[in-house]
mmCIF file of C-alpha atoms in Angstrom:
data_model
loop_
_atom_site.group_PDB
_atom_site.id
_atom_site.type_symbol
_atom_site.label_atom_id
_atom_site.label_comp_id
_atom_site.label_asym_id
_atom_site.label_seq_id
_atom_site.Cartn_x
_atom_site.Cartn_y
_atom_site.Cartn_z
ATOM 1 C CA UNK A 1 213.518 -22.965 -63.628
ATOM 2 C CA UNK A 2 214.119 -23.711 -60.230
ATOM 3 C CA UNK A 3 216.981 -23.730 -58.361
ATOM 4 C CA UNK A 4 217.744 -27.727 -57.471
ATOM 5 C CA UNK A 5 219.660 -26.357 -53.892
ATOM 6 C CA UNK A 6 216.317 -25.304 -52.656
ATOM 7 C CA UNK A 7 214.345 -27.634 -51.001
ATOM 8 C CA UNK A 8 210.697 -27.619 -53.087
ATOM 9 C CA UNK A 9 208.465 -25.729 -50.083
ATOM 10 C CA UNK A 10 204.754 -27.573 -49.787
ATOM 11 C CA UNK A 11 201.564 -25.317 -51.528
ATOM 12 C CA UNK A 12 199.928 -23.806 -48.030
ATOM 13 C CA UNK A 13 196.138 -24.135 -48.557
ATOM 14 C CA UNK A 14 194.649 -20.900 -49.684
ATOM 15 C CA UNK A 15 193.178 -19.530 -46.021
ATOM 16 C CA UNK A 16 190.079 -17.626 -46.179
ATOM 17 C CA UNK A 17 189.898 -13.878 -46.140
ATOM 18 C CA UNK A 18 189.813 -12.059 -42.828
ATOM 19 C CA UNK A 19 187.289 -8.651 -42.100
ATOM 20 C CA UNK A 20 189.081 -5.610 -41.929
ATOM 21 C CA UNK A 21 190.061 -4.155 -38.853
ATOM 22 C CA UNK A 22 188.765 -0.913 -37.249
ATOM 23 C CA UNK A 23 191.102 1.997 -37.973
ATOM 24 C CA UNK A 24 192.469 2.782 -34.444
ATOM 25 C CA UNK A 25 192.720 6.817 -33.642
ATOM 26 C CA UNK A 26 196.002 7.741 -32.532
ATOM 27 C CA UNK A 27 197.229 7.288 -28.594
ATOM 28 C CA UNK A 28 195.179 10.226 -27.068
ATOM 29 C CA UNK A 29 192.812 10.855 -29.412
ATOM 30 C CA UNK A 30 188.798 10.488 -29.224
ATOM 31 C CA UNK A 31 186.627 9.208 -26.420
ATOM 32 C CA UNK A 32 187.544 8.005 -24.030
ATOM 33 C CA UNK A 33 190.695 9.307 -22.997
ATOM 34 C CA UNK A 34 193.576 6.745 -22.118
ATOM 35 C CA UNK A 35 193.756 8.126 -18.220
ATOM 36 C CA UNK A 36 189.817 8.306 -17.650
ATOM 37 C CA UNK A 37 188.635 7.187 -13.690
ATOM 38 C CA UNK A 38 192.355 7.605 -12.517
ATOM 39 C CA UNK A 39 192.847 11.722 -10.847
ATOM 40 C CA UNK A 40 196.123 13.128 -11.551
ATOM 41 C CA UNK A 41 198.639 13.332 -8.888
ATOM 42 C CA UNK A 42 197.980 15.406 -6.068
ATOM 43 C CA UNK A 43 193.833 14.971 -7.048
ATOM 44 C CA UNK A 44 191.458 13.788 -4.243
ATOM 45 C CA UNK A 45 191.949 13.045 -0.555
ATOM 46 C CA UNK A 46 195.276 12.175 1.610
ATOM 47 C CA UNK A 47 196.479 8.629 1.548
ATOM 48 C CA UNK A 48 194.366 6.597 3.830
ATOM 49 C CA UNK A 49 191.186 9.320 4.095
ATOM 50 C CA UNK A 50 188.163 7.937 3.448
ATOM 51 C CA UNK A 51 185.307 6.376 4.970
ATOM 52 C CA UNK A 52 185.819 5.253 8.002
ATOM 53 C CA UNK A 53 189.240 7.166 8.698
ATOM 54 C CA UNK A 54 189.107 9.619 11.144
ATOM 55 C CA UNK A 55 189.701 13.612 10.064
ATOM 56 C CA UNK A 56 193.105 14.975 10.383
ATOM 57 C CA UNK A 57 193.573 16.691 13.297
ATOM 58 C CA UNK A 58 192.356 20.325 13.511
ATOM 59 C CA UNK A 59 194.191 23.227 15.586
ATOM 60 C CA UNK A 60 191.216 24.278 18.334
ATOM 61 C CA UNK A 61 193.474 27.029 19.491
ATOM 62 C CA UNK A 62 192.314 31.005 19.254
ATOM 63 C CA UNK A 63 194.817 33.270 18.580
ATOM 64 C CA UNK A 64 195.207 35.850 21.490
ATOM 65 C CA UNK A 65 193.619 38.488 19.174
ATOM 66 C CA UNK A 66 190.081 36.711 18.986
ATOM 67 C CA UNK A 67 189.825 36.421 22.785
ATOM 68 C CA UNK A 68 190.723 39.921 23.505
ATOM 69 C CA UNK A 69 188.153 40.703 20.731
ATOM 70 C CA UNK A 70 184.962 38.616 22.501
ATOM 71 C CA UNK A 71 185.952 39.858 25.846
ATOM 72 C CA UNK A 72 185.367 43.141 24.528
ATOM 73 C CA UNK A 73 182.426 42.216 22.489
ATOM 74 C CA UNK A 74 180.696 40.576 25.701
ATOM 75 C CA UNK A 75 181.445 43.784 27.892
ATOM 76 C CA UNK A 76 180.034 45.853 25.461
ATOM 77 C CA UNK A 77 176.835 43.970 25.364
ATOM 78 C CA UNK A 78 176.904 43.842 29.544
ATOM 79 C CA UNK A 79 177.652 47.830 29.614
ATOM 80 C CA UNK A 80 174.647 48.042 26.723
ATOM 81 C CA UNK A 81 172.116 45.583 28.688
ATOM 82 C CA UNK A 82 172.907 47.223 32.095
ATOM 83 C CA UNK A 83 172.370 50.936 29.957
ATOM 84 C CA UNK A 84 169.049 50.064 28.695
ATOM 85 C CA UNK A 85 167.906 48.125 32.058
ATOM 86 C CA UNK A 86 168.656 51.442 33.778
ATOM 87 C CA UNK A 87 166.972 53.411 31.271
ATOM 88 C CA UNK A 88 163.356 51.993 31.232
ATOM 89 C CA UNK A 89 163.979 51.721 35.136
ATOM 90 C CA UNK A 90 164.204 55.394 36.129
ATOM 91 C CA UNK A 91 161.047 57.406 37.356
ATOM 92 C CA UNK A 92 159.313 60.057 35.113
ATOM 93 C CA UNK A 93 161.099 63.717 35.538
ATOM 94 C CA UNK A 94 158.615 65.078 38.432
ATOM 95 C CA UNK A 95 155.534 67.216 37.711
ATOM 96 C CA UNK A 96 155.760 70.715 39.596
ATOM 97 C CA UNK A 97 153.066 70.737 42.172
ATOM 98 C CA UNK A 98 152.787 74.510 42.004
ATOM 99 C CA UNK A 99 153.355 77.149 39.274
ATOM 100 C CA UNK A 100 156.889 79.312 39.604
ATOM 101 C CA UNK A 101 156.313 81.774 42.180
ATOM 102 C CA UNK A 102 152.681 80.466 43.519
ATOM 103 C CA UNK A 103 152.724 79.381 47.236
ATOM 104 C CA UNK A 104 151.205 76.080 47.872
ATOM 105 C CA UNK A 105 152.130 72.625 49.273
ATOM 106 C CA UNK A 106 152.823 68.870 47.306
ATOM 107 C CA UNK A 107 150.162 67.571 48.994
ATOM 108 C CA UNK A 108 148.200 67.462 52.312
ATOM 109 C CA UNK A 109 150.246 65.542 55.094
ATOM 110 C CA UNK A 110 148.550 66.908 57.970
ATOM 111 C CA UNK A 111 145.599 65.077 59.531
ATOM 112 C CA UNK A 112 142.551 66.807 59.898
ATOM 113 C CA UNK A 113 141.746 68.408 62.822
ATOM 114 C CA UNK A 114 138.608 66.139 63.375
ATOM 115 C CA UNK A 115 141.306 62.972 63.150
ATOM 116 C CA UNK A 116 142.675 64.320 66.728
ATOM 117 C CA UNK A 117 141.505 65.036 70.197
ATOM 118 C CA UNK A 118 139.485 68.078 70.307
ATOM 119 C CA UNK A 119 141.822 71.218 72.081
ATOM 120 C CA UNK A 120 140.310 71.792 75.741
ATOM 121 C CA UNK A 121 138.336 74.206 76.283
ATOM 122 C CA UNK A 122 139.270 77.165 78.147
ATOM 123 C CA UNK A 123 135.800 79.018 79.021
ATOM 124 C CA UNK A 124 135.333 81.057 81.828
ATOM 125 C CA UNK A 125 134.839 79.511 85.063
ATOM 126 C CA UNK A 126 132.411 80.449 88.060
ATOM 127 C CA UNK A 127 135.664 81.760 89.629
ATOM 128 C CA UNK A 128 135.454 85.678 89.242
ATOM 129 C CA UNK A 129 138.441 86.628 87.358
ATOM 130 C CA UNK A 130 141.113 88.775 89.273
ATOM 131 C CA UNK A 131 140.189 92.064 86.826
ATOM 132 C CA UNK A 132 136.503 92.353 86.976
ATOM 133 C CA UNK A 133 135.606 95.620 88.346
ATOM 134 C CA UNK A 134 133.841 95.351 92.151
ATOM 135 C CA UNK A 135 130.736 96.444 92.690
ATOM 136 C CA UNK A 136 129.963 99.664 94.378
ATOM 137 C CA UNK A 137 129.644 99.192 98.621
ATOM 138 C CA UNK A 138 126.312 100.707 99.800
ATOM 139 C CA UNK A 139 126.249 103.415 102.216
ATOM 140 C CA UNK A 140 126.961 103.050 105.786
ATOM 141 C CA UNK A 141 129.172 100.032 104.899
ATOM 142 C CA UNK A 142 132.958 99.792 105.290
ATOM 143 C CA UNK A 143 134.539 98.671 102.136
ATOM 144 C CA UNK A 144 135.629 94.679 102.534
ATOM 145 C CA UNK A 145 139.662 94.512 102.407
ATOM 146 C CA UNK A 146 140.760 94.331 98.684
ATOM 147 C CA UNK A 147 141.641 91.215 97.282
ATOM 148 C CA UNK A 148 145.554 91.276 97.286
ATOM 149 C CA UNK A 149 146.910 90.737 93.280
ATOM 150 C CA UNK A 150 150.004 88.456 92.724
ATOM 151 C CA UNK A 151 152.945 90.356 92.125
ATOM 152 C CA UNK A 152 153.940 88.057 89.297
ATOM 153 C CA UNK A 153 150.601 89.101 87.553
ATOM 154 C CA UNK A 154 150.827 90.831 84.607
ATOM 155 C CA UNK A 155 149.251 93.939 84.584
ATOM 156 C CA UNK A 156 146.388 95.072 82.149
ATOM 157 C CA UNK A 157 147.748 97.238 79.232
ATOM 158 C CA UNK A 158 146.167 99.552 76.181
ATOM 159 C CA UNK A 159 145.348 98.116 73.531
ATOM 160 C CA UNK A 160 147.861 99.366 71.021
ATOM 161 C CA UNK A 161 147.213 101.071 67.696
ATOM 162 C CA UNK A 162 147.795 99.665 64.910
ATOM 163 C CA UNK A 163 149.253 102.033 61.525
ATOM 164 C CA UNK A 164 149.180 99.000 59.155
ATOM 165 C CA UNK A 165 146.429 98.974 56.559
ATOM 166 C CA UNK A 166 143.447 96.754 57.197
ATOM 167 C CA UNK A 167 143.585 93.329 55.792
ATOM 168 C CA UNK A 168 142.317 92.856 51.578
ATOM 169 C CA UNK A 169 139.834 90.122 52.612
ATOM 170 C CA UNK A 170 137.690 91.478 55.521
ATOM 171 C CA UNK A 171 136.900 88.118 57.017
ATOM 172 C CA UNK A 172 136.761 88.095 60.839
ATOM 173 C CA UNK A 173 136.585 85.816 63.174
ATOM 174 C CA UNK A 174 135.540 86.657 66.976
ATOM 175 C CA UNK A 175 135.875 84.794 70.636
ATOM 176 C CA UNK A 176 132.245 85.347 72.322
ATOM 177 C CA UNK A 177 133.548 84.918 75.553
ATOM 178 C CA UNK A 178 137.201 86.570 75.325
ATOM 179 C CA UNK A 179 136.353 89.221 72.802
ATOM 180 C CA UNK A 180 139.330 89.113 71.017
ATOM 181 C CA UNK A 181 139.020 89.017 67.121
ATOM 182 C CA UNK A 182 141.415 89.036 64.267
ATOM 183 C CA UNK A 183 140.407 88.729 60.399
ATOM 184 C CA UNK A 184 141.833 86.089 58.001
ATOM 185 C CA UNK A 185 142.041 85.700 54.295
ATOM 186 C CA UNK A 186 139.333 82.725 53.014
ATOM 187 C CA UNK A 187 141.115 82.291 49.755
ATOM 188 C CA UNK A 188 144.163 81.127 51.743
ATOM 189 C CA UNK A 189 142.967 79.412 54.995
ATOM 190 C CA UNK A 190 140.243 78.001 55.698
ATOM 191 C CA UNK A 191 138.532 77.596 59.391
ATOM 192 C CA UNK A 192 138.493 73.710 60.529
ATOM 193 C CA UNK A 193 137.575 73.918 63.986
ATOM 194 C CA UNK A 194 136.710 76.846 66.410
ATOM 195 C CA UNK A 195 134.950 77.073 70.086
ATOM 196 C CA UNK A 196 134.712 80.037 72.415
ATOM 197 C CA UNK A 197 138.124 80.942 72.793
ATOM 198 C CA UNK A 198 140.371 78.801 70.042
ATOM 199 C CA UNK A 199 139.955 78.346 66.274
ATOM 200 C CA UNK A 200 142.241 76.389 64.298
ATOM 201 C CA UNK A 201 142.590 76.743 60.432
ATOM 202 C CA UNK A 202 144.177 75.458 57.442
ATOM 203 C CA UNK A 203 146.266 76.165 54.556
ATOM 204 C CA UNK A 204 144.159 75.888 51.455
ATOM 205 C CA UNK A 205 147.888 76.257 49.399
ATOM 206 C CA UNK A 206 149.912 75.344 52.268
ATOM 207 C CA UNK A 207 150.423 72.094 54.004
ATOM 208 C CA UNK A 208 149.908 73.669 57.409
ATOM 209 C CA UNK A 209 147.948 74.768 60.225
ATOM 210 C CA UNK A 210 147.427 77.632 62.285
ATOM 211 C CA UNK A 211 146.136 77.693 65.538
ATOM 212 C CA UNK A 212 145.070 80.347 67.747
ATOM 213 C CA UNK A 213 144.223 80.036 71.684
ATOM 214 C CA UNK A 214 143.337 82.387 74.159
ATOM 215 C CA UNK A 215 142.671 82.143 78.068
ATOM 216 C CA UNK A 216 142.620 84.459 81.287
ATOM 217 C CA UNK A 217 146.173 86.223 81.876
ATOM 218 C CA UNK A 218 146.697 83.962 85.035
ATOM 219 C CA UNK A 219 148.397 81.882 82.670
ATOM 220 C CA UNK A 220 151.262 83.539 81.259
ATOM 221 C CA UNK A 221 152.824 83.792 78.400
ATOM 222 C CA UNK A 222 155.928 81.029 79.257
ATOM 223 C CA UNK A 223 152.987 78.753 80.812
ATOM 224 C CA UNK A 224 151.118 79.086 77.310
ATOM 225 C CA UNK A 225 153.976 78.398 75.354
ATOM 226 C CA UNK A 226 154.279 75.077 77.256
ATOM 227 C CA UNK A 227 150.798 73.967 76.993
ATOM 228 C CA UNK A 228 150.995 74.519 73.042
ATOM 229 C CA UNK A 229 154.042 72.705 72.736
ATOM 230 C CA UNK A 230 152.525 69.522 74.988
ATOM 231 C CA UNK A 231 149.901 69.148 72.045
ATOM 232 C CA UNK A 232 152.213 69.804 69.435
ATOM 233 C CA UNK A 233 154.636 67.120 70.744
ATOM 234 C CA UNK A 234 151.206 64.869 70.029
ATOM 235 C CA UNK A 235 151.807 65.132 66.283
ATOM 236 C CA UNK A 236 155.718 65.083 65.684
ATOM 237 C CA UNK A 237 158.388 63.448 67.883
ATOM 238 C CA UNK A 238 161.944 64.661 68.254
ATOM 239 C CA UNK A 239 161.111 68.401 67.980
ATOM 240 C CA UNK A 240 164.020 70.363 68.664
ATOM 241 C CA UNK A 241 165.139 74.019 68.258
ATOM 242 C CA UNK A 242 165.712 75.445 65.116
ATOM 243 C CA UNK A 243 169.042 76.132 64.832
ATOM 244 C CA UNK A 244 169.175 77.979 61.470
ATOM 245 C CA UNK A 245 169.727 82.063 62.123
ATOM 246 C CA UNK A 246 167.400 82.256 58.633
ATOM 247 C CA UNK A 247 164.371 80.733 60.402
ATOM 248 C CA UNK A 248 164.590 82.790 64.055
ATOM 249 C CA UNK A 249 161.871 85.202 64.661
ATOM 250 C CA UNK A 250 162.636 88.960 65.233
ATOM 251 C CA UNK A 251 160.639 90.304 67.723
ATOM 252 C CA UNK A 252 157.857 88.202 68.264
ATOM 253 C CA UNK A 253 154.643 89.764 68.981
ATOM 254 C CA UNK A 254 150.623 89.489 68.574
ATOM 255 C CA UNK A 255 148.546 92.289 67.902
ATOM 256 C CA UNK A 256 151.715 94.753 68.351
ATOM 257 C CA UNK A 257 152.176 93.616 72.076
ATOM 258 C CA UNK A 258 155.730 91.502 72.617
ATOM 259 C CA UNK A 259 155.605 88.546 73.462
ATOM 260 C CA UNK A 260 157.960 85.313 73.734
ATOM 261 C CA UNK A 261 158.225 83.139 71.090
ATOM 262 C CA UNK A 262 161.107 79.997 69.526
ATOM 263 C CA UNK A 263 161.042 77.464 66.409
ATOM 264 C CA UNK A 264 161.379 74.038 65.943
ATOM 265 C CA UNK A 265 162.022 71.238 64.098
ATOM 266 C CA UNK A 266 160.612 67.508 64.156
ATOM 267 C CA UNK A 267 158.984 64.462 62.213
ATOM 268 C CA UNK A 268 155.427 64.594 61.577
ATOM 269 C CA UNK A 269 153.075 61.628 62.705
ATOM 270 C CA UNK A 270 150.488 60.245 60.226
ATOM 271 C CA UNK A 271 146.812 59.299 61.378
ATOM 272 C CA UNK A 272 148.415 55.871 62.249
ATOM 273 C CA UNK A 273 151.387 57.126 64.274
ATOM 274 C CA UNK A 274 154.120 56.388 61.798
ATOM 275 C CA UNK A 275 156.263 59.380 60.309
ATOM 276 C CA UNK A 276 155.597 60.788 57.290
ATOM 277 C CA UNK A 277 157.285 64.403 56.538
ATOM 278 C CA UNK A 278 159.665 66.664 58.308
ATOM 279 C CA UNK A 279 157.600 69.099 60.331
ATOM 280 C CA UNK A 280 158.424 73.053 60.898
ATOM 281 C CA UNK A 281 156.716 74.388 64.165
ATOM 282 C CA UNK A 282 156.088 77.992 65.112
ATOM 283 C CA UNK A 283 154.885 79.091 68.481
ATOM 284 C CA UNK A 284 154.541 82.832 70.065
ATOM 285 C CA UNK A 285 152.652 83.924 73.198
ATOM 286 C CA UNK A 286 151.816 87.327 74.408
ATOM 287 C CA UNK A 287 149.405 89.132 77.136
ATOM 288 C CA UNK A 288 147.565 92.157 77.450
ATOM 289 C CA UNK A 289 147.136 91.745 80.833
ATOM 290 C CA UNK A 290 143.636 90.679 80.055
ATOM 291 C CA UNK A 291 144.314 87.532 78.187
ATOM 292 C CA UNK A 292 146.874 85.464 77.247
ATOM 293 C CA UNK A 293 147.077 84.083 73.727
ATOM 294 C CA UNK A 294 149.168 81.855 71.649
ATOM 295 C CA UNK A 295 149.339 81.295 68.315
ATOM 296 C CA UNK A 296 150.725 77.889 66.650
ATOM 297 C CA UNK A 297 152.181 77.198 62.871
ATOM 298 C CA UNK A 298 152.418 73.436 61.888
ATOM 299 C CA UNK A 299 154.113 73.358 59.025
ATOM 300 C CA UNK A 300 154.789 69.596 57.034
ATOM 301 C CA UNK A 301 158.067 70.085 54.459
ATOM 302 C CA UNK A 302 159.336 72.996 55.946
ATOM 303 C CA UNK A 303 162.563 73.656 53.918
ATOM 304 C CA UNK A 304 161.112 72.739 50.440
ATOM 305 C CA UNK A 305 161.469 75.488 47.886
ATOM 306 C CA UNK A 306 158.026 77.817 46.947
ATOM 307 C CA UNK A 307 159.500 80.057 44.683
ATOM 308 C CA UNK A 308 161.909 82.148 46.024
ATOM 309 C CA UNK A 309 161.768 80.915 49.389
ATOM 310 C CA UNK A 310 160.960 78.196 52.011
ATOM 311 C CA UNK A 311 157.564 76.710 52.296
ATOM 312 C CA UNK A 312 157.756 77.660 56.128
ATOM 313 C CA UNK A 313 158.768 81.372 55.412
ATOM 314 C CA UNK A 314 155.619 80.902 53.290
ATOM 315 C CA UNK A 315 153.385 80.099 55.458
ATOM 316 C CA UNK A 316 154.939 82.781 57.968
ATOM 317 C CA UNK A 317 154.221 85.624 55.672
ATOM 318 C CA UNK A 318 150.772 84.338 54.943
ATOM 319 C CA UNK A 319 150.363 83.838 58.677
ATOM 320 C CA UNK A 320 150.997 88.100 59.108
ATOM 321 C CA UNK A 321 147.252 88.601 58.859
ATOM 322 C CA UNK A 322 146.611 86.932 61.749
ATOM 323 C CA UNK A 323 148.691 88.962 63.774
ATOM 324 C CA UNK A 324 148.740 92.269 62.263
ATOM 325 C CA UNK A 325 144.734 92.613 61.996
ATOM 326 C CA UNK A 326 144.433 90.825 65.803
ATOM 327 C CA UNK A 327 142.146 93.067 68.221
ATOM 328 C CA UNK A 328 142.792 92.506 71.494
ATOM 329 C CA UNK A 329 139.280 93.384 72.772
ATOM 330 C CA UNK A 330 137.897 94.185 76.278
ATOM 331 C CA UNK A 331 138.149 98.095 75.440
#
């Protein structure tokens, strides 16, 4: 029974059934999730970097411990560069030119002899010479007036003995004209030039020369000893005297008869004039009364080391068998 304070409510039409609705999963659950394409705070880029906004600003400033650090990097690498430059620029260690204790010379500096003017001859002129016996007067003639010698002349002398023992090799040379002879070892010089009176050899181990002159004793020994040292001032310039107490000679003398003798020092000239070597000379003089000779060392390198000793004092003690073997002749 209804109640008559109600007002009577129309019939709604029936409406038509609706289609179920999708379960929906819980907020945050499934695929996909609620915050998807949005980056938490703090994800991604600065505000306002992107393209076309310029990079923040970097600090270009080294730190006073990497600069020290390539300035001592790039000095190392100079020190190492300039090392190995130096390195592959120095000169092999030099090859000896001579086994320890065998005498011999670098190499030749001196020209040969047939690169110079020939030595002048001194040969025997028409002039008779101021010894030569006279010849017998005949009978019933007065003898001329003798020929009056210069007091300066030096007299003839004997031909002094000699104790030493003969030299090893045997070779001899002799002046047809003078007579004088000495002998000489082949192994160690070797003849380059000779004439009548003068033969000049040399060293086959050394870088030298020996000469050996003779003339008529009108020339004495000072005047020899000049006319050597004109020819020799052809082949170095500024010779002077050898100062050094090590390379004076003691007693100078020639077939055991004193003489006068000095050393020097120069520059040796090469074939085309210019100067190529220190040069070491040698010259001694002496007369029997007969003859005058003179005997010349020309040594190039002087003070370089053979062995135990110079290459001049070398050459010197080679030189000894010129000297000690010389026959004065004209006995």
């Amino acid at each position: 029974m209804s109640d008559p304070q109600q007002p009577i409510q129309p019939s709604q039409p029936p409406q038509p059934p609706q289609p179920a609705q999708p379960l929906q999963p819980p907020p945050g659950y499934g695929y996909p999730p609620p915050s998807y394409g949005t980056p938490p705070p703090g994800y991604g880029p600065p505000p306002g970097y992107g393209y076309g906004a310029p990079p923040p600003p970097r600090d270009s400033r080294m730190g006073a411990g990497a600069i020290v650090a390539v300035f001592v990097g790039v000095l190392v690498a100079v020190a190492l560069i300039a090392g190995l430059v130096v390195l592959l620029n120095q000169p092999p260690p030099p090859v000896p030119d001579c086994l320890p204790g065998t005498p011999c010379a670098p190499r030749p500096t001196l020209p040969p002899i047939a690169d110079r003017s020939p030595l002048p001859s001194t040969a025997p002129t028409n002039q008779p010479s101021p010894f030569a016996p006279s010849s017998p007067t005949p009978p019933g003639q007065t003898n001329p007036p003798a020929t009056p010698v210069p007091t300066d002349a030096p007299l003839p002398t004997a031909t002094p003995g000699s104790d030493s023992p003969p030299a090893v090799t045997g070779q001899t040379w002799t002046s047809p004209t003078l007579g004088y002879s000495f002998e000489y070892d082949p192994e160690i010089f070797e003849l380059a030039s000779e004439d009548e009176d003068t033969a000049v050899f040399s060293g086959t181990f050394f870088d030298a020369q020996v000469v050996i002159e003779a003339t008529d004793a009108t020339t004495s020994p000072a005047e020899m000893l000049a006319r050597q040292l004109a020819k020799v001032d052809e082949r170095i310039i500024a010779r002077a005297p050898d100062a050094d107490e090590y390379d004076a000679l003691l007693g100078p003398s020639i077939g055991y008869i004193r003489g006068e003798g000095a050393v020097f020092g120069g520059t040796l000239l090469g074939r085309d004039g210019t100067p190529v070597a220190p040069a070491g000379v040698v010259v001694m003089s002496s007369t029997d009364g007969r003859i005058t000779v003179a005997v010349v060392l020309l040594v190039a390198t002087p003070d370089v080391r053979l062995g135990s000793d110079t290459h001049l004092h070398a050459v010197r003690d080679a030189a000894d068998d010129f000297l000690k073997t010389f026959n004065w002749g004209g006995t």
